[in-house]
Short mmCIF file of C-alpha atoms and ligand atoms in Angstrom, two decimals:
data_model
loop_
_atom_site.label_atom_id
_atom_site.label_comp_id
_atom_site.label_asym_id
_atom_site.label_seq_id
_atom_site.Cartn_x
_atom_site.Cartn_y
_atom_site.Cartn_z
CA UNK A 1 -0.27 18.02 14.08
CA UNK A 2 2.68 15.88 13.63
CA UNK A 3 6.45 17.53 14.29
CA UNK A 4 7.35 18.42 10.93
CA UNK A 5 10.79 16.31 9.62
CA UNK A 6 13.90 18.20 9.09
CA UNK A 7 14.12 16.60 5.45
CA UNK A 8 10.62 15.99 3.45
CA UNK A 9 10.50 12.75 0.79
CA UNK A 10 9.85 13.82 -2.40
CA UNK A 11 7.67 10.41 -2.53
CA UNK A 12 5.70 11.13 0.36
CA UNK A 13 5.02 14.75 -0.96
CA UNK A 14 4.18 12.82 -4.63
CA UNK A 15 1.60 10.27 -2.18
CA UNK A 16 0.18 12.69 -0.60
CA UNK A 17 -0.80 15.34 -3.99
CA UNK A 18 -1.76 12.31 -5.09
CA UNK A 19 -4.32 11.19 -2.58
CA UNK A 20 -5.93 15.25 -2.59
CA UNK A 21 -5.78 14.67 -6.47
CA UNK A 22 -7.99 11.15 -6.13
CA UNK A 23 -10.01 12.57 -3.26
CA UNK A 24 -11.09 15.93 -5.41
CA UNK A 25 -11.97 13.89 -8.53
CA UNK A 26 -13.19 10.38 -7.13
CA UNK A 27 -14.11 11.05 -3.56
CA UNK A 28 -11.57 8.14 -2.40
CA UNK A 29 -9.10 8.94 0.67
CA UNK A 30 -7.92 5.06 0.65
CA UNK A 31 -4.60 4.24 -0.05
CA UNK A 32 -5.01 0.22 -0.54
CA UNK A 33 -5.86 -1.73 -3.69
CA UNK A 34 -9.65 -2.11 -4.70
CA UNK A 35 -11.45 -5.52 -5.14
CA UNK A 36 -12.95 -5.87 -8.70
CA UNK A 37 -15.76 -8.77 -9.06
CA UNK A 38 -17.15 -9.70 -11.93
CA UNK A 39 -20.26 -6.91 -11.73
CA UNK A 40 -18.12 -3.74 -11.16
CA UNK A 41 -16.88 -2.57 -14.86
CA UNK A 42 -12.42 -2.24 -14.54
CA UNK A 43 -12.44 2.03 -15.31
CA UNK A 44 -11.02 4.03 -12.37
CA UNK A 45 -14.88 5.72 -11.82
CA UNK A 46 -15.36 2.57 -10.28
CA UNK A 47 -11.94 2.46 -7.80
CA UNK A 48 -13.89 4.14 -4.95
CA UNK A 49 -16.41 1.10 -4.65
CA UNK A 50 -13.45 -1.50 -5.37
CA UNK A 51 -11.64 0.17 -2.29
CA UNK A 52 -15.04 0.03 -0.38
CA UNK A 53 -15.55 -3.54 -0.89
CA UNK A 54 -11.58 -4.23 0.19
CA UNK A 55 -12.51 -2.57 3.27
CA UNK A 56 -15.54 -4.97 3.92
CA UNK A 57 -14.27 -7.66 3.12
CA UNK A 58 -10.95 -7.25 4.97
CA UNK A 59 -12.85 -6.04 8.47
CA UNK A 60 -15.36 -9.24 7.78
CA UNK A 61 -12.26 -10.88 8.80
CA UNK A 62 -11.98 -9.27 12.31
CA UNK A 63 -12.73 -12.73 14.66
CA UNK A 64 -15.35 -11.92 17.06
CA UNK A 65 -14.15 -10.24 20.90
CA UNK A 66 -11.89 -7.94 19.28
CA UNK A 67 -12.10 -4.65 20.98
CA UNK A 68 -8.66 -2.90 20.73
CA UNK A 69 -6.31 -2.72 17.21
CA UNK A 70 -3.07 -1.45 16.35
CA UNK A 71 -3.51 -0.10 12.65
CA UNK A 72 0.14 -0.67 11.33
CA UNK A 73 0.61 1.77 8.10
CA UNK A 74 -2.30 3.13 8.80
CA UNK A 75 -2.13 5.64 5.36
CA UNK A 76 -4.85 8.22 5.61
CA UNK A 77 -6.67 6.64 7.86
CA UNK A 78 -9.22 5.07 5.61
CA UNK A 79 -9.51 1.75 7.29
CA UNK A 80 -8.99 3.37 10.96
CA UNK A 81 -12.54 5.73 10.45
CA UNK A 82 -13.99 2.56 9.09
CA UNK A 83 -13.04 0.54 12.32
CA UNK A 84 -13.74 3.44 14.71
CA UNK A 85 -17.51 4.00 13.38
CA UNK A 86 -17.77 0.47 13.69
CA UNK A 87 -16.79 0.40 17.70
CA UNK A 88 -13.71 -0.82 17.94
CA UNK A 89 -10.91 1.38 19.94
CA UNK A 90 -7.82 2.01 17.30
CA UNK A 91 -4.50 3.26 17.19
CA UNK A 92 -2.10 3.72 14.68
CA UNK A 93 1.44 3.32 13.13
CA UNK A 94 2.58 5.86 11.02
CA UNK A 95 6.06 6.61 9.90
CA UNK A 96 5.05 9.54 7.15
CA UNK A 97 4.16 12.78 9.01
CA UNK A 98 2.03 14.25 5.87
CA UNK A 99 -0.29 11.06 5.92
CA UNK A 100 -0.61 11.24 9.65
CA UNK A 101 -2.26 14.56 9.22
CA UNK A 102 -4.20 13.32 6.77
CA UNK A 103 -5.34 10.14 8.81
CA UNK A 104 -6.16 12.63 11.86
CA UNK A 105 -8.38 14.91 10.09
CA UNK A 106 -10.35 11.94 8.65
CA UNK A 107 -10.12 9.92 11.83
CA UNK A 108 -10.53 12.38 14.20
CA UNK A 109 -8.12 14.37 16.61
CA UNK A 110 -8.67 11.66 18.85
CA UNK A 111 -6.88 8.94 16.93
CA UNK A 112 -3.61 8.26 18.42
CA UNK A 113 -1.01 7.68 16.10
CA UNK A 114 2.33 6.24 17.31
CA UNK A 115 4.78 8.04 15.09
CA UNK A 116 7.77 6.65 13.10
CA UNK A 117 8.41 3.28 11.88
CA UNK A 118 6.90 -0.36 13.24
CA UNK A 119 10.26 -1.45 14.06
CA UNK A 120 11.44 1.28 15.76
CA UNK A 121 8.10 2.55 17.44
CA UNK A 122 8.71 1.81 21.23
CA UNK A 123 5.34 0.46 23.01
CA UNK A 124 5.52 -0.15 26.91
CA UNK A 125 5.73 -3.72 27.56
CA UNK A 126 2.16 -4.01 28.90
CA UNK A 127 0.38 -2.19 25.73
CA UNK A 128 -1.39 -4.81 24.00
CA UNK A 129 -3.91 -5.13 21.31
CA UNK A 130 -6.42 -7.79 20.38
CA UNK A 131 -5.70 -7.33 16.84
CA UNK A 132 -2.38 -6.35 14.90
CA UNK A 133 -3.75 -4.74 11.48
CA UNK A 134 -0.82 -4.93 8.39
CA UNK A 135 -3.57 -3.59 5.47
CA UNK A 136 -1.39 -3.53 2.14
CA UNK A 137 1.49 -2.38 4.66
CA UNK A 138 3.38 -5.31 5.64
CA UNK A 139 5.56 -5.50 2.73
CA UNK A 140 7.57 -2.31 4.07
CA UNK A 141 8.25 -3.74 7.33
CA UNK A 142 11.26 -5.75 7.32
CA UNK A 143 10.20 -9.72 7.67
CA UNK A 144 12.87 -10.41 9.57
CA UNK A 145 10.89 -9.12 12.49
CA UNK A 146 8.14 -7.95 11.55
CA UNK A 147 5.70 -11.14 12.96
CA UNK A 148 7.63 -11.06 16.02
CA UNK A 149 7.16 -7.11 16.50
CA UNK A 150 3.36 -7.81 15.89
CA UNK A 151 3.44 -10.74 18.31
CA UNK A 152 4.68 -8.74 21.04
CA UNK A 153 2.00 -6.05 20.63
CA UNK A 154 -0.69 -8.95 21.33
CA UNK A 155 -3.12 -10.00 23.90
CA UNK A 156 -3.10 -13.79 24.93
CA UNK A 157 -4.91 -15.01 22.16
CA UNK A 158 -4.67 -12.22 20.46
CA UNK A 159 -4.92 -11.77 15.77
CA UNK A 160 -2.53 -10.69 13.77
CA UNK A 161 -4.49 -9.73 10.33
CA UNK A 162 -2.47 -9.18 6.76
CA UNK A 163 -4.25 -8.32 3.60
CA UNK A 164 -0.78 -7.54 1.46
CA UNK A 165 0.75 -8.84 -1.67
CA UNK A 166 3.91 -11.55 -2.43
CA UNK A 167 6.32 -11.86 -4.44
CA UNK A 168 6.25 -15.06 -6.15
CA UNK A 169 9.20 -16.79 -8.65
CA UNK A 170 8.13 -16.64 -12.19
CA UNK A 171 9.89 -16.49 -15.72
CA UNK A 172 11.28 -12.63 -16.75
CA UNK A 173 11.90 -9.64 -15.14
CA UNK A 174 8.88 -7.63 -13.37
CA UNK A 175 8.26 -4.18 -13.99
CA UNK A 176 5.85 -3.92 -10.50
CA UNK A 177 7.87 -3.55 -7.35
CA UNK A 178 7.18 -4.83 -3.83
CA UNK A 179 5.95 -7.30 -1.82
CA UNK A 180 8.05 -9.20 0.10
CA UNK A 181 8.97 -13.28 -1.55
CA UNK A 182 6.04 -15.59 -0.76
CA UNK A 183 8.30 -18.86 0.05
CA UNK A 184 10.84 -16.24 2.98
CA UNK A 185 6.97 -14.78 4.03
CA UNK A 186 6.22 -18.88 4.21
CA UNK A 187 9.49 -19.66 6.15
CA UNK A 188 9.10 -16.89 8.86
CA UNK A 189 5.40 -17.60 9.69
CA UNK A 190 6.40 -21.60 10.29
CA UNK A 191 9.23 -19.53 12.99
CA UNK A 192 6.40 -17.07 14.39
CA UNK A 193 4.72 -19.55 16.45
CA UNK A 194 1.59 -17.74 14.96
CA UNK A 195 -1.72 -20.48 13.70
CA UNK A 196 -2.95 -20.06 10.56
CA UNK A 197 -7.05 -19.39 10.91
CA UNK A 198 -7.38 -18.14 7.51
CA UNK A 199 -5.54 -17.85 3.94
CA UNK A 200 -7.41 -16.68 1.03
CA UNK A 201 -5.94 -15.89 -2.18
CA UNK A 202 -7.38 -12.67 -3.71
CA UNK A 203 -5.30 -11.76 -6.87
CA UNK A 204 -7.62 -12.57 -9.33
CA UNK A 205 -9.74 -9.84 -7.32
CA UNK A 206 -6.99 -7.27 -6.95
CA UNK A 207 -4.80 -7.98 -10.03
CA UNK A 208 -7.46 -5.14 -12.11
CA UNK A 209 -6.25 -2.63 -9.90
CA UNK A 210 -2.97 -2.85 -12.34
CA UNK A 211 -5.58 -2.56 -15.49
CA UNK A 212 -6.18 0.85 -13.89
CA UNK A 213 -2.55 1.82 -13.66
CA UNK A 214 -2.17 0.57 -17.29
CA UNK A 215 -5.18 2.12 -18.74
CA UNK A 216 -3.98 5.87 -16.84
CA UNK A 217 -0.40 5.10 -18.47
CA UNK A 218 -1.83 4.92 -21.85
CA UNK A 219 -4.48 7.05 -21.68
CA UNK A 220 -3.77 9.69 -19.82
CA UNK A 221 -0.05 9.92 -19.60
CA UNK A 222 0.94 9.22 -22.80
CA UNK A 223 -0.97 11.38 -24.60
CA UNK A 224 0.26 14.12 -22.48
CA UNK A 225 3.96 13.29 -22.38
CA UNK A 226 3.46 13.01 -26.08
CA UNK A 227 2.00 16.75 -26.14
CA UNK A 228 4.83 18.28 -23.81
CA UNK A 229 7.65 16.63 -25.41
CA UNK A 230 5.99 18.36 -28.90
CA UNK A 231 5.62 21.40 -27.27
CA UNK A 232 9.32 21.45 -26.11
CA UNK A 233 10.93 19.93 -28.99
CA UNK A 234 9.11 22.53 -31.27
CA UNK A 235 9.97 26.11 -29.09
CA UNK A 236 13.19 24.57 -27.55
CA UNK A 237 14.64 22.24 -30.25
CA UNK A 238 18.35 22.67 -28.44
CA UNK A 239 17.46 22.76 -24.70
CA UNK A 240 15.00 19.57 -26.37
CA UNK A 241 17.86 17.69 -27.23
CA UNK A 242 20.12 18.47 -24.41
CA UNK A 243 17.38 17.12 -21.98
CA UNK A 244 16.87 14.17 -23.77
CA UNK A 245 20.48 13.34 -24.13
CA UNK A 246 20.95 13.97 -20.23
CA UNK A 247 17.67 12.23 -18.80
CA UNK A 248 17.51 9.10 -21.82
CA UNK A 249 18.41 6.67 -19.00
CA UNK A 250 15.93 8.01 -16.60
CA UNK A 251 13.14 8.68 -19.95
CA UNK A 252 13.83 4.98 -20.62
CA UNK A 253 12.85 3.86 -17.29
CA UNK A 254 9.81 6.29 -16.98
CA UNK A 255 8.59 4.89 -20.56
CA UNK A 256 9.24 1.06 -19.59
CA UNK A 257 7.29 1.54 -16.16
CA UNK A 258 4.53 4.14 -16.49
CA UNK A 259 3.81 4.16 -20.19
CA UNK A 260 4.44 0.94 -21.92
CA UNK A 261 1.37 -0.83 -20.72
CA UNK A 262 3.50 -3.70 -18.92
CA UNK A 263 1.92 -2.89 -15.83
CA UNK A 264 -0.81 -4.35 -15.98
CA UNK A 265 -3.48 -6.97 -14.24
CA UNK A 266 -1.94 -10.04 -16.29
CA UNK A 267 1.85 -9.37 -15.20
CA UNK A 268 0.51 -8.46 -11.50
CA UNK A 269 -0.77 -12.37 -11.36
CA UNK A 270 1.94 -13.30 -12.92
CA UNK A 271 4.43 -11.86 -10.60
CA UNK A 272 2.62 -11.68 -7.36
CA UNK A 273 -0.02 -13.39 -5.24
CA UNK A 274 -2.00 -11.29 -3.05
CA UNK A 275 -3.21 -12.60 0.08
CA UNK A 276 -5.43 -12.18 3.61
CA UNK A 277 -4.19 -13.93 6.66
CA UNK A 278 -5.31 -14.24 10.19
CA UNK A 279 -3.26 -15.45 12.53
CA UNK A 280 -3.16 -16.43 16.29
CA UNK A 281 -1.29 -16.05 18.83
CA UNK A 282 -1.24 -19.12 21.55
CA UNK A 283 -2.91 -18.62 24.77
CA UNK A 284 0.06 -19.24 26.55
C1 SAM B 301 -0.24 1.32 0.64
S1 SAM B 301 -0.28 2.28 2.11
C2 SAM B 301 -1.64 1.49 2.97
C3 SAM B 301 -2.34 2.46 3.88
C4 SAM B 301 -3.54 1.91 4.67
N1 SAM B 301 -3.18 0.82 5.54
C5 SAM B 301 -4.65 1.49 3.76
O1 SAM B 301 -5.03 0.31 3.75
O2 SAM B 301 -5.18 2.38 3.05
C6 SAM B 301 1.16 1.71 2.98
C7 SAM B 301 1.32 2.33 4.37
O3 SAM B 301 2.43 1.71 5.03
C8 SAM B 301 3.13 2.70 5.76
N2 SAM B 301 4.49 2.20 6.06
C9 SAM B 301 5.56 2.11 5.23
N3 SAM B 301 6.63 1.64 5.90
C10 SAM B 301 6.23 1.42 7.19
C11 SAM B 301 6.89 0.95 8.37
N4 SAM B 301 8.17 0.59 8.36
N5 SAM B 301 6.17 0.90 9.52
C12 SAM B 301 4.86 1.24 9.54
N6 SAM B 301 4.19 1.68 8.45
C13 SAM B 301 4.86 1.77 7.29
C14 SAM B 301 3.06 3.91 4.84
O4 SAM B 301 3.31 5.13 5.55
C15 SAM B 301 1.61 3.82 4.37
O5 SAM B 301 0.76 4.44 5.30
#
């Protein structure tokens, strides 16, 4: 059990009823993006196999003699079970105490989670991985640093693997937050010293996920902010009013980002480029 904070987020508390919400109706504990191909029908019944197929396809990625990995943002501990059943020997970083519980009672008691924040997570100088995991975590860790914190976790030799999204320069303003800007992500890897083994593109595969988030906005809701604000404006015409009048700038930004449809798969690829890497470190 993780020492409880003095102060709990309100987001982390909103992640977490969120992930029991997805786990009860869909059977998903994964907190990453799904990949959508061509045969697997965009409708969220289908998320659960999307996120399956991430997984694969992101641990097909782990090089060969990779025994010991550092899952950075390790969420509920999804991808950490995955690794574990398949051998490997994982730890993780977490900096949210709700998910760590989460992550240890799907990973096990066993899992060692290093608690707190990648750049402020203190590692003795001779505890080194084979493989430094960032799975749709790396855009919270500040660049800056981050590919030298991950470098200093690693064995001679040793991977650093990223499966995240970018921010990329394009025409308007994006309603769809994060990631950190492709060309500064660019710039600090030439700095790293890391090799480049691998760089595949997957936003055509990922960009759906925001067809999901679209779809829920305007299906699900909609409707039902439609219904409420009925309800309220009907038995509590003044208090209606008064809340209106006091939250508009706050209802305005609620309707442009979860209800107007504008995040979707098309502004996703217009406004970001998601990505795996694997990187090296030298030998020497
Ligand atoms: C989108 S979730 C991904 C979770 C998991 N890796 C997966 O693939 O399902 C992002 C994760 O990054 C973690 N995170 C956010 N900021 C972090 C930081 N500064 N250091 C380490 N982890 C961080 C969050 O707690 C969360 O677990």
């Amino acid at each position: 059990m993780s020492k409880l904070p003095d102060r709990v987020d309100s987001r982390e508390v909103g992640l977490v009823a969120g992930l029991n919400l997805f786990h009860f109706f869909l059977g998903t504990r994964d907190l990453h993006y799904g990949l959508w191909g061509d045969d697997l029908e965009v409708r969220i019944q289908n998320l659960p196999e999307a996120q399956k197929r991430y997984s694969e396809f992101l641990l097909s990625h782990i090089p060969d003699g990779v025994e010991r990995i550092l899952d950075v943002g390790c969420g509920a501990g999804g991808v950490a079970t995955e690794l574990i059943a398949r051998g490997y020997r994982v730890e993780g970083v977490s900096p949210s105490p709700l998910l760590s519980n989460a992550a240890r009672k799907q990973a096990g008691e066993d899992f060692v989670i290093h608690e707190g924040r990648f750049e402020d997570v203190r590692f003795a100088d001779d505890d080194r991985f084979d493989l430094v995991l960032f799975s749709e975590s790396f855009q919270y860790i500040d660049l800056d640093h981050v590919l030298e914190y991950a470098r200093r976790r690693l064995n001679p030799g040793g991977h650093v693997l990223i499966c995240d999204f970018f921010k990329v320069r394009a025409e308007g303003r994006s309603v769809i937050g994060g990631g950190h800007p492709i060309e500064k992500f660019r710039a600090a890897l030439e700095l790293s010293g890391l090799e480049v083994l691998e760089d595949i593109d997957i936003t055509a595969e990922t960009a759906p996920n925001l067809d999901i988030v679209a779809q829920m906005g305007q299906e699900l809701f909609m409707p039902t902010a439609e219904l409420v604000g009925y309800a309220f404006d009907r038995n509590h015409p003044w208090l209606s009013r008064l809340f209106r009048w006091k939250y508009q700038k706050k209802l305005r930004k609620i309707r442009r980002k979860y209800l107007s449809g504008e995040r979707n798969g098309a502004n996703f690829a217009r406004h970001k480029v998601y990505r795996l890497l694997l990187l090296r470190q030298p030998e020497t």
